Coordinates of C-alpha atoms in Angstrom, one line a residue:
M1182 CA 18.7 53.5 -10.8
E1183 CA 15.6 55.6 -10.0
T1184 CA 11.8 55.0 -9.9
E1185 CA 8.6 56.8 -8.9
A1186 CA 6.6 55.5 -5.9
F1187 CA 3.7 56.3 -3.6
Y1188 CA 4.8 57.1 -0.1
Y1189 CA 2.7 56.4 3.1
D1190 CA 4.1 57.8 6.3
G1191 CA 2.7 54.9 8.5
E1192 CA 0.6 57.4 10.6
S1193 CA -2.1 58.4 8.2
S1194 CA -3.8 57.2 5.0
A1195 CA -2.5 60.1 3.0
R1196 CA -0.1 59.3 0.2
S1197 CA 2.4 61.4 -1.8
K1198 CA 4.5 60.9 -4.8
V1199 CA 8.2 60.4 -4.2
S1200 CA 11.3 59.4 -6.1
L1201 CA 13.5 56.5 -5.0
V1202 CA 17.1 56.3 -5.9
L1203 CA 19.6 53.5 -5.2
A1204 CA 22.6 55.2 -3.8
G1205 CA 25.3 52.7 -2.8
D1206 CA 24.1 50.8 0.2
N1207 CA 21.3 53.2 0.8
L1208 CA 17.9 54.1 -0.6
H1209 CA 17.5 57.8 -1.2
L1210 CA 13.8 58.9 -0.9
R1211 CA 13.0 62.4 -2.3
G1212 CA 9.6 64.1 -2.2
A1213 CA 8.1 67.6 -1.8
D1214 CA 9.1 67.8 1.9
L1215 CA 11.1 64.6 2.2
D1216 CA 14.8 63.9 1.8
L1217 CA 15.6 60.7 3.5
Y1218 CA 18.2 57.9 3.4
F1219 CA 17.6 54.3 4.5
P1220 CA 20.1 51.5 4.7
L1221 CA 19.1 48.8 2.1
A1222 CA 19.8 46.1 4.6
E1223 CA 16.9 47.4 6.8
I1224 CA 14.3 47.5 4.1
R1225 CA 11.8 44.7 3.7
I1226 CA 10.4 44.1 0.3
S1227 CA 7.1 42.3 -0.4
P1228 CA 7.4 39.2 -2.7
P1229 CA 6.3 39.6 -6.4
L1230 CA 2.7 38.6 -7.1
A1231 CA 1.4 38.9 -10.6
S1232 CA 1.0 42.7 -11.4
V1233 CA 0.4 43.8 -7.8
R1234 CA 2.4 46.8 -6.7
R1235 CA 5.3 45.8 -4.6
S1236 CA 5.8 47.4 -1.2
L1237 CA 9.0 48.6 0.5
Y1238 CA 8.7 48.6 4.3
L1239 CA 11.0 51.3 5.6
P1240 CA 12.7 51.1 9.1
D1241 CA 10.6 54.1 10.4
G1242 CA 7.3 52.4 9.7
A1243 CA 6.6 54.1 6.4
V1244 CA 5.8 52.2 3.2
C1245 CA 6.5 52.9 -0.4
E1246 CA 4.5 51.3 -3.3
I1247 CA 6.2 50.8 -6.6
A1248 CA 4.7 49.7 -9.9
G1249 CA 7.9 48.6 -11.7
G1250 CA 9.3 45.2 -10.7
S1251 CA 12.8 45.9 -12.0
F1252 CA 13.6 48.4 -9.3
A1253 CA 12.5 46.1 -6.6
A1254 CA 14.5 43.2 -8.2
S1255 CA 17.6 45.4 -8.3
L1256 CA 17.1 46.4 -4.7
E1257 CA 16.8 42.7 -3.7
H1258 CA 19.9 41.9 -5.8
R1259 CA 21.8 44.5 -3.8
Q1260 CA 20.5 42.9 -0.6
G1261 CA 21.7 39.5 -1.8
K1262 CA 18.1 38.2 -1.8
G1263 CA 15.3 37.6 -4.1
S1264 CA 16.5 34.8 -6.4
F1265 CA 13.9 32.3 -5.1
F1266 CA 11.0 34.7 -5.3
S1267 CA 12.1 36.0 -8.7
S1268 CA 12.2 32.4 -10.0
L1269 CA 8.8 31.8 -8.5
H1270 CA 7.4 34.9 -10.0
R1271 CA 8.7 33.9 -13.5
W1272 CA 6.9 30.5 -13.1
E1273 CA 3.8 32.2 -11.9
M1274 CA 3.7 34.6 -14.9
N1275 CA 4.1 31.7 -17.4
L1276 CA 0.9 29.7 -17.9
K1277 CA 2.7 26.5 -19.0
R1278 CA 5.1 26.7 -16.1
A1279 CA 2.2 27.4 -13.7
F1280 CA 0.4 24.3 -14.9
A1281 CA 3.6 22.3 -14.6
A1282 CA 4.2 23.5 -11.1
L1283 CA 0.5 22.7 -10.2
A1284 CA 0.9 19.2 -11.6
A1285 CA 4.2 18.7 -9.7
T1286 CA 2.6 19.9 -6.5
I1287 CA -0.4 17.5 -6.9
S1288 CA 2.0 14.6 -7.7
V1289 CA 4.1 15.2 -4.6
L1290 CA 1.1 15.6 -2.4
G1291 CA -0.4 12.4 -3.8
L1292 CA 2.8 10.5 -3.2
F1293 CA 3.0 11.8 0.4
I1294 CA -0.7 10.8 1.1
H1295 CA -0.3 7.4 -0.5
F1296 CA 3.1 6.4 0.8
G1297 CA 4.3 8.8 3.6
L1298 CA 1.0 9.4 5.5
P1299 CA 0.4 5.7 6.2
I1300 CA 3.8 5.4 7.8
L1301 CA 3.3 8.5 9.9
A1302 CA -0.3 7.4 10.9
K1303 CA 1.1 4.1 12.0
R1304 CA 3.7 5.7 14.3
A1305 CA 1.0 8.1 15.7
A1306 CA -1.5 5.3 16.3
F1307 CA 1.0 3.2 18.2
A1308 CA 2.0 6.3 20.3
I1309 CA -1.6 6.8 21.5
P1310 CA -2.1 5.3 25.0
P1311 CA -4.3 2.1 25.1
A1312 CA -6.7 3.8 27.5
T1313 CA -7.4 6.6 25.0
E1314 CA -7.9 4.1 22.2
A1315 CA -10.3 2.2 24.4
S1316 CA -12.3 5.3 25.2
L1317 CA -12.6 6.0 21.5
G1318 CA -13.9 2.5 20.9
I1319 CA -16.5 2.8 23.6
E1320 CA -17.8 6.0 22.2
T1321 CA -17.9 4.5 18.7
L1322 CA -19.9 1.5 20.0
H1323 CA -22.4 3.9 21.7
I1324 CA -22.9 5.7 18.4
L1325 CA -23.4 2.4 16.5
D1326 CA -25.9 1.2 19.1
R1327 CA -27.9 4.4 18.6
T1328 CA -27.9 4.2 14.8
L1329 CA -27.2 0.7 13.3
F1330 CA -27.4 -1.9 16.0
E1331 CA -30.1 -3.7 17.8
P1332 CA -29.8 -6.1 20.8
T1333 CA -28.7 -9.6 20.0
N1334 CA -31.0 -12.5 19.9
L1335 CA -28.3 -15.1 20.4
A1336 CA -28.8 -17.4 23.4
E1337 CA -26.6 -16.8 26.4
N1338 CA -25.0 -20.2 26.0
R1339 CA -24.1 -19.6 22.4
Q1340 CA -22.6 -16.2 23.3
N1341 CA -20.4 -17.9 25.9
E1342 CA -19.3 -20.5 23.4
L1343 CA -18.2 -17.9 20.9
R1344 CA -16.6 -15.8 23.7
A1345 CA -14.5 -18.8 24.6
L1346 CA -13.3 -19.2 21.0
F1347 CA -12.5 -15.5 20.9
A1348 CA -10.6 -15.6 24.2
A1349 CA -8.5 -18.5 22.9
I1350 CA -7.4 -16.4 19.9
G1351 CA -6.2 -13.6 22.3
T1352 CA -4.4 -16.0 24.6
G1353 CA -0.6 -15.7 24.3
L1354 CA -0.7 -12.4 22.4
D1355 CA 1.7 -9.7 23.6
D1356 CA -1.1 -7.3 24.1
S1357 CA -1.2 -7.4 27.9
D1358 CA -2.4 -3.8 28.1
R1359 CA -5.3 -4.4 25.8
A1360 CA -8.8 -5.6 27.0
F1361 CA -10.1 -7.7 24.2
A1362 CA -13.9 -8.1 24.3
L1363 CA -16.4 -9.8 22.0
M1364 CA -19.9 -8.1 21.7
F1365 CA -23.0 -9.4 19.9
R1366 CA -25.5 -7.2 18.1
R1367 CA -28.2 -7.6 15.5
S1368 CA -28.4 -5.3 12.5
R1369 CA -30.8 -5.2 9.6
H1370 CA -28.6 -2.5 8.0
L1371 CA -25.3 -4.3 8.2
G1372 CA -26.4 -7.9 7.9
A1373 CA -23.7 -10.5 8.2
N1374 CA -20.8 -8.5 9.6
A1375 CA -17.9 -8.2 12.0
L1376 CA -16.4 -4.9 13.2
A1377 CA -13.1 -4.2 14.9
L1378 CA -13.3 -1.1 17.1
P1379 CA -10.4 0.8 18.6
G1380 CA -9.3 -0.5 21.9
G1381 CA -9.9 -4.3 21.5
T1382 CA -13.7 -4.6 21.1
V1383 CA -14.9 -6.8 18.3
V1384 CA -18.6 -6.8 17.4
L1385 CA -20.2 -9.9 15.7
T1386 CA -23.7 -9.7 14.2
D1387 CA -26.3 -12.4 14.7
E1388 CA -26.6 -12.5 10.9
L1389 CA -22.9 -13.6 10.5
E1390 CA -23.3 -16.2 13.2
K1391 CA -26.3 -17.6 11.3
L1392 CA -24.5 -17.5 8.0
A1393 CA -21.5 -19.5 9.2
E1394 CA -21.8 -23.3 8.8
H1395 CA -18.9 -24.2 11.2
D1396 CA -17.4 -22.5 14.3
E1397 CA -14.0 -22.6 12.6
E1398 CA -15.4 -20.2 10.0
I1399 CA -16.3 -17.8 12.8
I1400 CA -12.9 -18.3 14.3
A1401 CA -11.4 -17.2 11.0
V1402 CA -13.5 -14.0 11.0
L1403 CA -12.7 -13.2 14.6
A1404 CA -9.0 -13.8 14.1
H1405 CA -9.1 -11.4 11.1
E1406 CA -10.8 -8.8 13.3
I1407 CA -8.2 -9.2 16.1
G1408 CA -5.6 -8.7 13.3
H1409 CA -7.2 -5.3 12.7
V1410 CA -7.2 -4.5 16.5
R1411 CA -3.5 -5.5 17.0
N1412 CA -2.4 -3.4 14.1
R1413 CA -4.6 -0.4 15.3
H1414 CA -6.1 -0.2 11.8
A1415 CA -9.1 1.8 12.9
L1416 CA -7.0 4.5 14.6
R1417 CA -4.5 4.6 11.7
Q1418 CA -7.3 5.0 9.2
V1419 CA -9.0 7.8 11.1
I1420 CA -5.6 9.6 11.5
Q1421 CA -5.0 9.2 7.7
S1422 CA -8.4 10.4 6.8
S1423 CA -8.4 13.4 9.1
T1424 CA -4.9 14.4 8.1
T1425 CA -5.7 14.2 4.4
G1426 CA -8.8 16.4 5.1
L1427 CA -6.7 19.0 6.9
I1428 CA -4.1 19.1 4.1
V1429 CA -6.8 19.7 1.5
A1430 CA -8.5 22.3 3.8
T1431 CA -5.2 24.0 4.2
L1432 CA -4.4 24.1 0.5
T1433 CA -7.9 25.2 -0.5
G1434 CA -8.4 27.6 2.4
D1435 CA -11.6 25.9 3.3
V1436 CA -11.6 26.7 7.0
F1437 CA -15.1 25.4 7.5
S1438 CA -14.1 21.9 6.4
A1439 CA -11.0 22.0 8.7
T1440 CA -13.0 23.0 11.8
S1441 CA -15.8 20.5 11.0
L1442 CA -13.3 17.6 11.0
A1443 CA -13.3 17.4 14.8
A1444 CA -17.0 17.3 15.0
A1445 CA -17.1 14.6 12.4
L1446 CA -14.7 12.3 14.2
P1447 CA -17.2 9.8 15.6
T1448 CA -18.8 9.4 12.1
M1449 CA -15.4 8.9 10.5
L1450 CA -14.7 6.2 13.1
A1451 CA -17.9 4.4 12.3
D1452 CA -17.4 4.7 8.5
A1453 CA -13.6 4.3 8.3
S1454 CA -12.7 2.0 5.5
F1455 CA -9.6 0.0 5.8
S1456 CA -7.0 0.1 3.1
R1457 CA -6.1 -3.0 1.1
N1458 CA -2.8 -3.3 2.9
M1459 CA -4.6 -3.2 6.3
E1460 CA -6.9 -6.0 5.1
R1461 CA -3.9 -8.1 4.0
E1462 CA -2.3 -7.6 7.4
A1463 CA -5.4 -8.8 9.1
D1464 CA -5.8 -11.7 6.7
D1465 CA -2.2 -12.7 7.4
F1466 CA -2.8 -12.7 11.1
A1467 CA -5.9 -14.8 10.7
A1468 CA -4.1 -17.3 8.4
A1469 CA -1.2 -17.6 10.8
Y1470 CA -3.6 -18.3 13.7
L1471 CA -5.6 -20.9 11.8
Q1472 CA -2.4 -22.7 10.7
Q1473 CA -1.1 -22.7 14.3
E1474 CA -4.3 -24.3 15.5
G1475 CA -4.5 -26.8 12.7
I1476 CA -7.6 -25.3 11.2
P1477 CA -7.8 -25.6 7.4
L1478 CA -7.6 -22.3 5.6
D1479 CA -10.6 -23.6 3.6
R1480 CA -12.7 -22.5 6.5
F1481 CA -11.6 -18.9 5.9
A1482 CA -12.2 -19.1 2.2
A1483 CA -15.6 -20.7 2.8
I1484 CA -16.9 -17.9 4.9
L1485 CA -15.5 -15.3 2.6
L1486 CA -17.4 -16.8 -0.4
R1487 CA -20.6 -17.2 1.7
L1488 CA -20.4 -13.6 2.7
Q1489 CA -19.9 -12.6 -0.9
E1490 CA -22.9 -14.7 -2.0
S1491 CA -25.0 -13.2 0.8
R1492 CA -24.4 -9.8 -0.9
G1493 CA -25.2 -11.1 -4.3
G1494 CA -21.4 -11.2 -5.3
A1495 CA -21.3 -7.4 -5.3
S1496 CA -17.9 -7.2 -3.6
E1497 CA -16.0 -9.3 -6.1
H1498 CA -14.7 -6.3 -8.0
E1499 CA -14.8 -3.8 -5.2
D1500 CA -11.5 -2.5 -3.8
Q1501 CA -12.8 0.1 -1.5
G1502 CA -16.3 0.5 -0.1
A1503 CA -18.6 2.0 2.5
G1504 CA -16.2 1.3 5.4
I1505 CA -16.3 -0.5 8.6
T1506 CA -20.1 -0.7 8.2
D1507 CA -19.7 -3.1 5.4
Y1508 CA -17.5 -6.0 6.1
L1509 CA -17.1 -7.2 2.5
S1510 CA -16.9 -4.0 0.7
T1511 CA -13.9 -2.8 2.7
H1512 CA -11.8 -5.7 1.7
P1513 CA -9.8 -6.6 -1.4
A1514 CA -11.7 -8.8 -3.9
T1515 CA -12.6 -12.2 -2.4
A1516 CA -10.8 -14.0 -5.2
E1517 CA -7.6 -12.1 -4.5
R1518 CA -7.9 -12.9 -0.7
I1519 CA -8.4 -16.5 -1.4
E1520 CA -5.5 -16.6 -3.8
R1521 CA -3.2 -15.1 -1.1
L1522 CA -4.3 -17.8 1.3
G1523 CA -2.8 -20.3 -1.2
L1524 CA -6.2 -21.7 -2.2
D1525 CA -6.3 -20.7 -5.9
G1526 CA -8.6 -23.7 -6.8
Y1527 CA -11.0 -23.2 -4.0

């Protein structure tokens, strides 16, 4: 088999026409002043890409460009290679196959993000030292204090009462290396809300304390937030979000987005929305604690409905929302949560 090619000696940009001939286990290169033999096993061939000329990288640093794909395919066949790239090239050159491959790639990627990534994020979150998680929580609180929070108006006595209730929830938990803390803030932007930050800090707004008609309703909310802390939901969500962004940036080649992820980390923490499964885990922890303490689950349902009413019922059909900055909108629908508590008729 023989073909024409452009030859570059690897030392200058000058090119010359040559002939390439497959001669047993060698490639015979013939030109005006050239008569060379190269072992096929030492030649590297560029993969096929649409109609782009293929390159043969020769052992002495020279390069040959060939237009015909059949010669390169024959050379790869002699080398015992090329079946994968040849198949890939056939798919690439067929529009239907290309769309099918794209759909398959998107499907696999979607399944990984939906099912695989949460598992990996959970492992990664639990591998992060508590001290690192606590530092992240402190920095997040500083950001929220500068942007969304105002100092609390709750009386000191009332704060102490609520801290005692919060401490009781943490008593007996196997989180000896975690420093649980309850903070109070006022927020016109967030309204009645509670936030679980990385590291063990829970923030309760004055508006939520005012909205509750019984301390047991506040206990239910605090237990739910501790459920988020114990399961490291904030960290897991940040890891999932940042990893998804990196995957998309890698596939699209958007380097700017990839590099900006690190700078956007504090904002992602503040706006991280929990998945429905995470909310269910936190609800289950709260329900178990309420039952352990003999507190009716009705208290949990009552504060959920009151929170919903305070937002005009907007969250009833919302599955995902603005994030940690919106207590209700990050949760599954209120009716679904109440149903899971076994209070269908509430």
